[in-house]
Short mmCIF file of C-alpha atoms in Angstrom, two decimals:
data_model
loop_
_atom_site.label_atom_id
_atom_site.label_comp_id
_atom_site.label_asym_id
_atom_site.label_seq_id
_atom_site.Cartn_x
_atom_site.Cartn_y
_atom_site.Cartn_z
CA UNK A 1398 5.52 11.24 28.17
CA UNK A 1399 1.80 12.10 28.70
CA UNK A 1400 -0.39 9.92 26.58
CA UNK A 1401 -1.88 12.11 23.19
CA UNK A 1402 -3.84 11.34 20.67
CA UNK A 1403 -2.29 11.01 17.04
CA UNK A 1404 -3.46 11.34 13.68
CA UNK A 1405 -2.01 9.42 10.80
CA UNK A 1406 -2.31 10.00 7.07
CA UNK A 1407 -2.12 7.12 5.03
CA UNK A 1408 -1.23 5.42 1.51
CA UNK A 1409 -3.06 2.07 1.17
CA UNK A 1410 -0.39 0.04 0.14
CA UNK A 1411 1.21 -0.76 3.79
CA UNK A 1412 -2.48 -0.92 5.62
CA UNK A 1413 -2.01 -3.84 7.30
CA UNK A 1414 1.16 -3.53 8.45
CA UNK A 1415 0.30 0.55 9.27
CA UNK A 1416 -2.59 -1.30 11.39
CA UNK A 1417 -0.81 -3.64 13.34
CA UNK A 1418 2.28 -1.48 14.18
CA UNK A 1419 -0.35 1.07 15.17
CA UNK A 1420 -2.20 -1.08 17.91
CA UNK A 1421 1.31 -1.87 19.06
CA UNK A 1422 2.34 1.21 19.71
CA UNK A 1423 -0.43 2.04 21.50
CA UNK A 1424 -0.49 -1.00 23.85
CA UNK A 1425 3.67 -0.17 24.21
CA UNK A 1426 3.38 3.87 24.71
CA UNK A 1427 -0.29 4.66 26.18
CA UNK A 1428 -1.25 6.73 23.17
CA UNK A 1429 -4.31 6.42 20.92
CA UNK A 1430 -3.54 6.44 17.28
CA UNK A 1431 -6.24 6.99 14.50
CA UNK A 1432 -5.10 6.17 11.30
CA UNK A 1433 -7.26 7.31 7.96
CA UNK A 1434 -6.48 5.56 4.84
CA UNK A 1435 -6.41 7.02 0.91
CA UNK A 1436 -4.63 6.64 -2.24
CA UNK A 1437 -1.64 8.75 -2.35
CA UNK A 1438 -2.20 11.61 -4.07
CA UNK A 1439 -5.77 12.10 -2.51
CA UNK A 1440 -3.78 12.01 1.04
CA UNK A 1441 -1.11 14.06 -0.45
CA UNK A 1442 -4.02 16.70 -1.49
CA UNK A 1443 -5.23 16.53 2.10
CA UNK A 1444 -2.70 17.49 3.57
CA UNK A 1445 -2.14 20.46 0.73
CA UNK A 1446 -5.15 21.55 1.80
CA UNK A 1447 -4.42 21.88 5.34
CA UNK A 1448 -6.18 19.01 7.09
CA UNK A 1449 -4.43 18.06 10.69
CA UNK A 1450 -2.14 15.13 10.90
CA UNK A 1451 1.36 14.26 12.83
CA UNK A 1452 2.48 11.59 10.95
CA UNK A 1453 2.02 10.85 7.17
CA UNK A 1454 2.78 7.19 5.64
CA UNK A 1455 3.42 7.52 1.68
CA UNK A 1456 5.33 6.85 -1.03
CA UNK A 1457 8.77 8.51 -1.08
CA UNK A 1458 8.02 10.79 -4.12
CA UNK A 1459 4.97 12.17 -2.57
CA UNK A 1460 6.69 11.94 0.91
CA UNK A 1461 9.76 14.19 -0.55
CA UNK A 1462 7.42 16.50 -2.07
CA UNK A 1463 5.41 17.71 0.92
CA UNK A 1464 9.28 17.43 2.75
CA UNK A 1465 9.85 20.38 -0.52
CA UNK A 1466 6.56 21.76 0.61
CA UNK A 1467 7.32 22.07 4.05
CA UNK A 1468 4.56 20.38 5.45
CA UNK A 1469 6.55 17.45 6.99
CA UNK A 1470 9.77 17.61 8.53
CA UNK A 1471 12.83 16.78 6.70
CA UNK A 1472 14.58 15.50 9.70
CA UNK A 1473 11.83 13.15 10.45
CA UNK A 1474 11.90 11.16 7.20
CA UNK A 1475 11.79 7.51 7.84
CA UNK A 1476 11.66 4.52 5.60
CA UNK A 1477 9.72 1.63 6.41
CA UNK A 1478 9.89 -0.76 3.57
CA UNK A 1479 8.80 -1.92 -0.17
CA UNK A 1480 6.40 -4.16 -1.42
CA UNK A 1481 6.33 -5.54 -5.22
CA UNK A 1482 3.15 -5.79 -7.38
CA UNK A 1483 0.99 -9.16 -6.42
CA UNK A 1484 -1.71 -11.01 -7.77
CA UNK A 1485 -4.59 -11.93 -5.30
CA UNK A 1486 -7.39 -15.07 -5.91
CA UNK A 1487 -10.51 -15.64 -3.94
CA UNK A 1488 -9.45 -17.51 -0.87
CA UNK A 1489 -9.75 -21.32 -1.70
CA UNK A 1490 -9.15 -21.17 -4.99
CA UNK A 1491 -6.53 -23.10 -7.04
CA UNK A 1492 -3.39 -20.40 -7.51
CA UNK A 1493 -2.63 -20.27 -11.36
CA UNK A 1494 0.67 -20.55 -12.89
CA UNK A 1495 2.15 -16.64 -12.95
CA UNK A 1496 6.38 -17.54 -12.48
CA UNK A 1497 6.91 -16.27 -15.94
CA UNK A 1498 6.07 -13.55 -17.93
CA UNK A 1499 4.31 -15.86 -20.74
CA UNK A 1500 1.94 -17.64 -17.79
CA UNK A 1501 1.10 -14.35 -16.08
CA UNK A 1502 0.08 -12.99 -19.83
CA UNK A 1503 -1.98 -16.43 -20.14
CA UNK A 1504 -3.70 -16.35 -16.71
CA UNK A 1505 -4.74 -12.74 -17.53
CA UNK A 1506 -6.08 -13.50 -20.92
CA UNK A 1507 -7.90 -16.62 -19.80
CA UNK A 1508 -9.32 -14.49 -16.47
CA UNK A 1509 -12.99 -13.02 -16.38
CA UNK A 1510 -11.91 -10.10 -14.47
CA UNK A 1511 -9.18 -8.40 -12.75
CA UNK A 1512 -9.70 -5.75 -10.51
CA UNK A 1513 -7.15 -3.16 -9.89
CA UNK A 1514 -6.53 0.08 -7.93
CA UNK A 1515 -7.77 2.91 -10.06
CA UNK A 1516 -6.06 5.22 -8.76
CA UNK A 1517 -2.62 4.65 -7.09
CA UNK A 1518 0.79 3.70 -8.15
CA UNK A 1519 0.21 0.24 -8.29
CA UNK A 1520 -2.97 0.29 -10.51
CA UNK A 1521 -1.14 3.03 -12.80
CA UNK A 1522 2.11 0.51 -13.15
CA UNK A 1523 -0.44 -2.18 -13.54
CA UNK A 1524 -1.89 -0.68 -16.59
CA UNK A 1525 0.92 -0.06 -18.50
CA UNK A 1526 2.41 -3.77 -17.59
CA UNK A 1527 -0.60 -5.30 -19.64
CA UNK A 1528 0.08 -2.11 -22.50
CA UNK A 1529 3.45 -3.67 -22.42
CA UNK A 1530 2.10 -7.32 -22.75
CA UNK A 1531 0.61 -6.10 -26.08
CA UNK A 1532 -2.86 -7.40 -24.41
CA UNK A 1533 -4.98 -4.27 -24.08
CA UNK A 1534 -7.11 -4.76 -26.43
CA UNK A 1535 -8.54 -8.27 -25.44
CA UNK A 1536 -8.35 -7.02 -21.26
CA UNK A 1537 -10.16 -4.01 -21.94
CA UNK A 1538 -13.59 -5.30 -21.32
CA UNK A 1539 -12.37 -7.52 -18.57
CA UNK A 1540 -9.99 -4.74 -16.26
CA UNK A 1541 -11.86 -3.39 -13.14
CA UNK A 1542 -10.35 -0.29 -11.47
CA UNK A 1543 -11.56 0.05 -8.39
CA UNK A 1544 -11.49 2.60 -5.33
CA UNK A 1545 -8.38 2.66 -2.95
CA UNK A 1546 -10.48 1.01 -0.29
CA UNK A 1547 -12.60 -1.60 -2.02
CA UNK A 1548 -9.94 -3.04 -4.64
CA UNK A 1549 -9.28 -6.04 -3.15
CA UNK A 1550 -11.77 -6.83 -1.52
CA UNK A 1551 -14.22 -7.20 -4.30
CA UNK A 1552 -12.10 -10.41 -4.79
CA UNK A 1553 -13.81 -11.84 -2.10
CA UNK A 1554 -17.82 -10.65 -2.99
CA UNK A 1555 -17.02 -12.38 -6.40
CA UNK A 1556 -17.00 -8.89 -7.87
CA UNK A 1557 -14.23 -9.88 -9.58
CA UNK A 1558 -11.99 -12.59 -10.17
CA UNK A 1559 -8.63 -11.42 -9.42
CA UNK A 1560 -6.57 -8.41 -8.09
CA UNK A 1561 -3.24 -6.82 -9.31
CA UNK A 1562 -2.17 -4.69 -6.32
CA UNK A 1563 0.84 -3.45 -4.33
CA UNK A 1564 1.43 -7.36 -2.88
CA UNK A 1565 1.15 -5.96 0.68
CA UNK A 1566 -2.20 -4.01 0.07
CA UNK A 1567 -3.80 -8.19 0.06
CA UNK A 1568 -2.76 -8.97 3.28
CA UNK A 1569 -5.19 -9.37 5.48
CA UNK A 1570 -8.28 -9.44 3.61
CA UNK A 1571 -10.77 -12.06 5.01
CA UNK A 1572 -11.52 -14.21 1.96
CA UNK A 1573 -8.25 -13.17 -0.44
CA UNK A 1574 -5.24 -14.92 -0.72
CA UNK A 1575 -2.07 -13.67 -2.54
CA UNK A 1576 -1.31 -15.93 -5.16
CA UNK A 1577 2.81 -14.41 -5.17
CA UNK A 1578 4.46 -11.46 -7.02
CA UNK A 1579 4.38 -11.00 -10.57
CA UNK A 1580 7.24 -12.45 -12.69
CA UNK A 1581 10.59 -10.45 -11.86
CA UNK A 1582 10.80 -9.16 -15.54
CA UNK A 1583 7.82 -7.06 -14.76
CA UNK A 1584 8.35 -6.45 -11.36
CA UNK A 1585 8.31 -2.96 -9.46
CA UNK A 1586 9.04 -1.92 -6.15
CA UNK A 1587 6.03 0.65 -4.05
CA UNK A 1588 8.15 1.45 -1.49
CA UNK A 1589 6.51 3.05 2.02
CA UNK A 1590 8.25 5.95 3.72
CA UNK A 1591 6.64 7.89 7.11
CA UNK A 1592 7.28 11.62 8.96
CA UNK A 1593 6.05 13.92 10.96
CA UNK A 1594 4.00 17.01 10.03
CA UNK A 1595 5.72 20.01 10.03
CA UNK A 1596 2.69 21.67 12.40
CA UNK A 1597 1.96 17.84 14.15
CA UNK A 1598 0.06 18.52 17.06
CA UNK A 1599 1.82 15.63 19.21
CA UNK A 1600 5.72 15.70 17.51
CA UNK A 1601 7.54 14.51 19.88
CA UNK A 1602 4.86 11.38 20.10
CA UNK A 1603 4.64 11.28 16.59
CA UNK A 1604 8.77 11.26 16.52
CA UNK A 1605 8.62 8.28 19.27
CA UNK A 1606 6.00 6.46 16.69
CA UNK A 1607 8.43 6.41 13.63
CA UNK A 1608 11.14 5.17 16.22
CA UNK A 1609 8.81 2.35 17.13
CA UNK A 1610 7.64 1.47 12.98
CA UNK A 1611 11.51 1.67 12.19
CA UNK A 1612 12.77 -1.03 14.96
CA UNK A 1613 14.30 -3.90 14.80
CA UNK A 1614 11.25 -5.58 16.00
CA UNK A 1615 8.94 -4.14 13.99
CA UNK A 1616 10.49 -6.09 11.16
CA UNK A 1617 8.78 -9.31 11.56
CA UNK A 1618 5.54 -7.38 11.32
CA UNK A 1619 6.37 -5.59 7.98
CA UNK A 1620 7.31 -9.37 6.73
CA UNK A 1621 4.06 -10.47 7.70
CA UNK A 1622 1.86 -8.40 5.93
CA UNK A 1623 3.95 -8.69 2.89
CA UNK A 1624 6.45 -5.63 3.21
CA UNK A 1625 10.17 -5.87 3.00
CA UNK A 1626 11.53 -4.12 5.53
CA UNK A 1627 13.78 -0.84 5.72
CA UNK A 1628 14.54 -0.79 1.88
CA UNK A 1629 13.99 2.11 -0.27
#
């Protein structure tokens, strides 16, 4: 196969592990892969509006609905893994208490700040976790949202004090470290599935990259940057 150029469309939830799968492939197949990153509906409007990719990396709903669009082959559909909601600290920082639902309430109360995607599924679950908690009221003056690609990482500037994110979105972030999931009885699953675009310039390269993200050696990598692998 003659090396091509691909272009990949991107939720931020998986980056890291979108990243380092990436530079593998390309070390493994010859190719060069560019990879832009957005929240998921502002990729998901991209590619509405025509912009040129071969392979987009979303959620499932959004990936389904651009499958019901058309504009990215059903047969193609791949599933790369899920990632629970996580709470990230500035890196060297004592991790607080959140293993049950009455700590994670506490350490939010008693927090200065928590940033948060502000757009996103993650950021959207987020807010209606502390509606739930009956705590809106008092974290109203202290919740941050934040754009797709600077969420976490105002963690680290001291921008703010913690993050509530898609657990695999902190990994990798000089300066943040992920403190764990939140407790179980609030937990929810972002789950990350890839295809190819219906007009994808380089499909059967784009088809060979999927192959590669899906592999049984591309599992250790998903682990590592906080994605469970191959579940949907």
């Amino acid at each position: 196969m003659q090396a091509a150029e691909l272009k990949v469309l991107s939720g931020n939830g998986a980056r890291a592990a979108v990243l380092e799968l990436a530079a593998r492939f390309d070390r493994a197949s010859g190719h060069k892969t560019s990879v832009e990153f957005a929240v998921n509906p502002q990729t998901r409007a991209k590619i509405e509006a025509g912009q040129p990719f071969d392979v987009a990396i979303l959620n499932p709903p959004v990936l389904d609905a651009l499958i019901k669009q058309g504009r990215i082959a059903a047969g193609t559909r791949a599933v790369l893994g899920r990632a629970g909601i996580g709470v990230g600290i500035r890196e060297g920082a004592s991790k607080p208490d959140i293993s049950t639902v009455d700590a994670f309430k506490r350490v939010l109360l008693s927090s200065k700040s928590v940033a948060y995607p502000g757009e996103g599924a993650s950021g959207k679950y987020f807010v209606s976790v502390v509606e739930r908690l009956g705590i809106a009221a008092e974290m109203k003056p202290k919740m941050r949202p934040m754009p797709a690609e600077y969420n976490v990482e105002v963690v680290a500037s001291g921008e703010a004090e913690m993050v509530v994110v898609v657990a695999s979105r902190i990994s990798g972030v000089p300066g943040v470290q992920l403190v764990g999931g939140i407790p179980q009885e609030l937990q929810t699953w972002i789950g990350f599935t890839a295809g190819v675009g219906s007009a994808a310039r380089e499909p059967q390269a784009a088809r060979a990259m999927l192959r590669f993200f899906t592999a049984p050696d591309a599992a250790p990598v998903l682990k590592a940057a906080g994605v469970e692998p191959f579940v949907e």
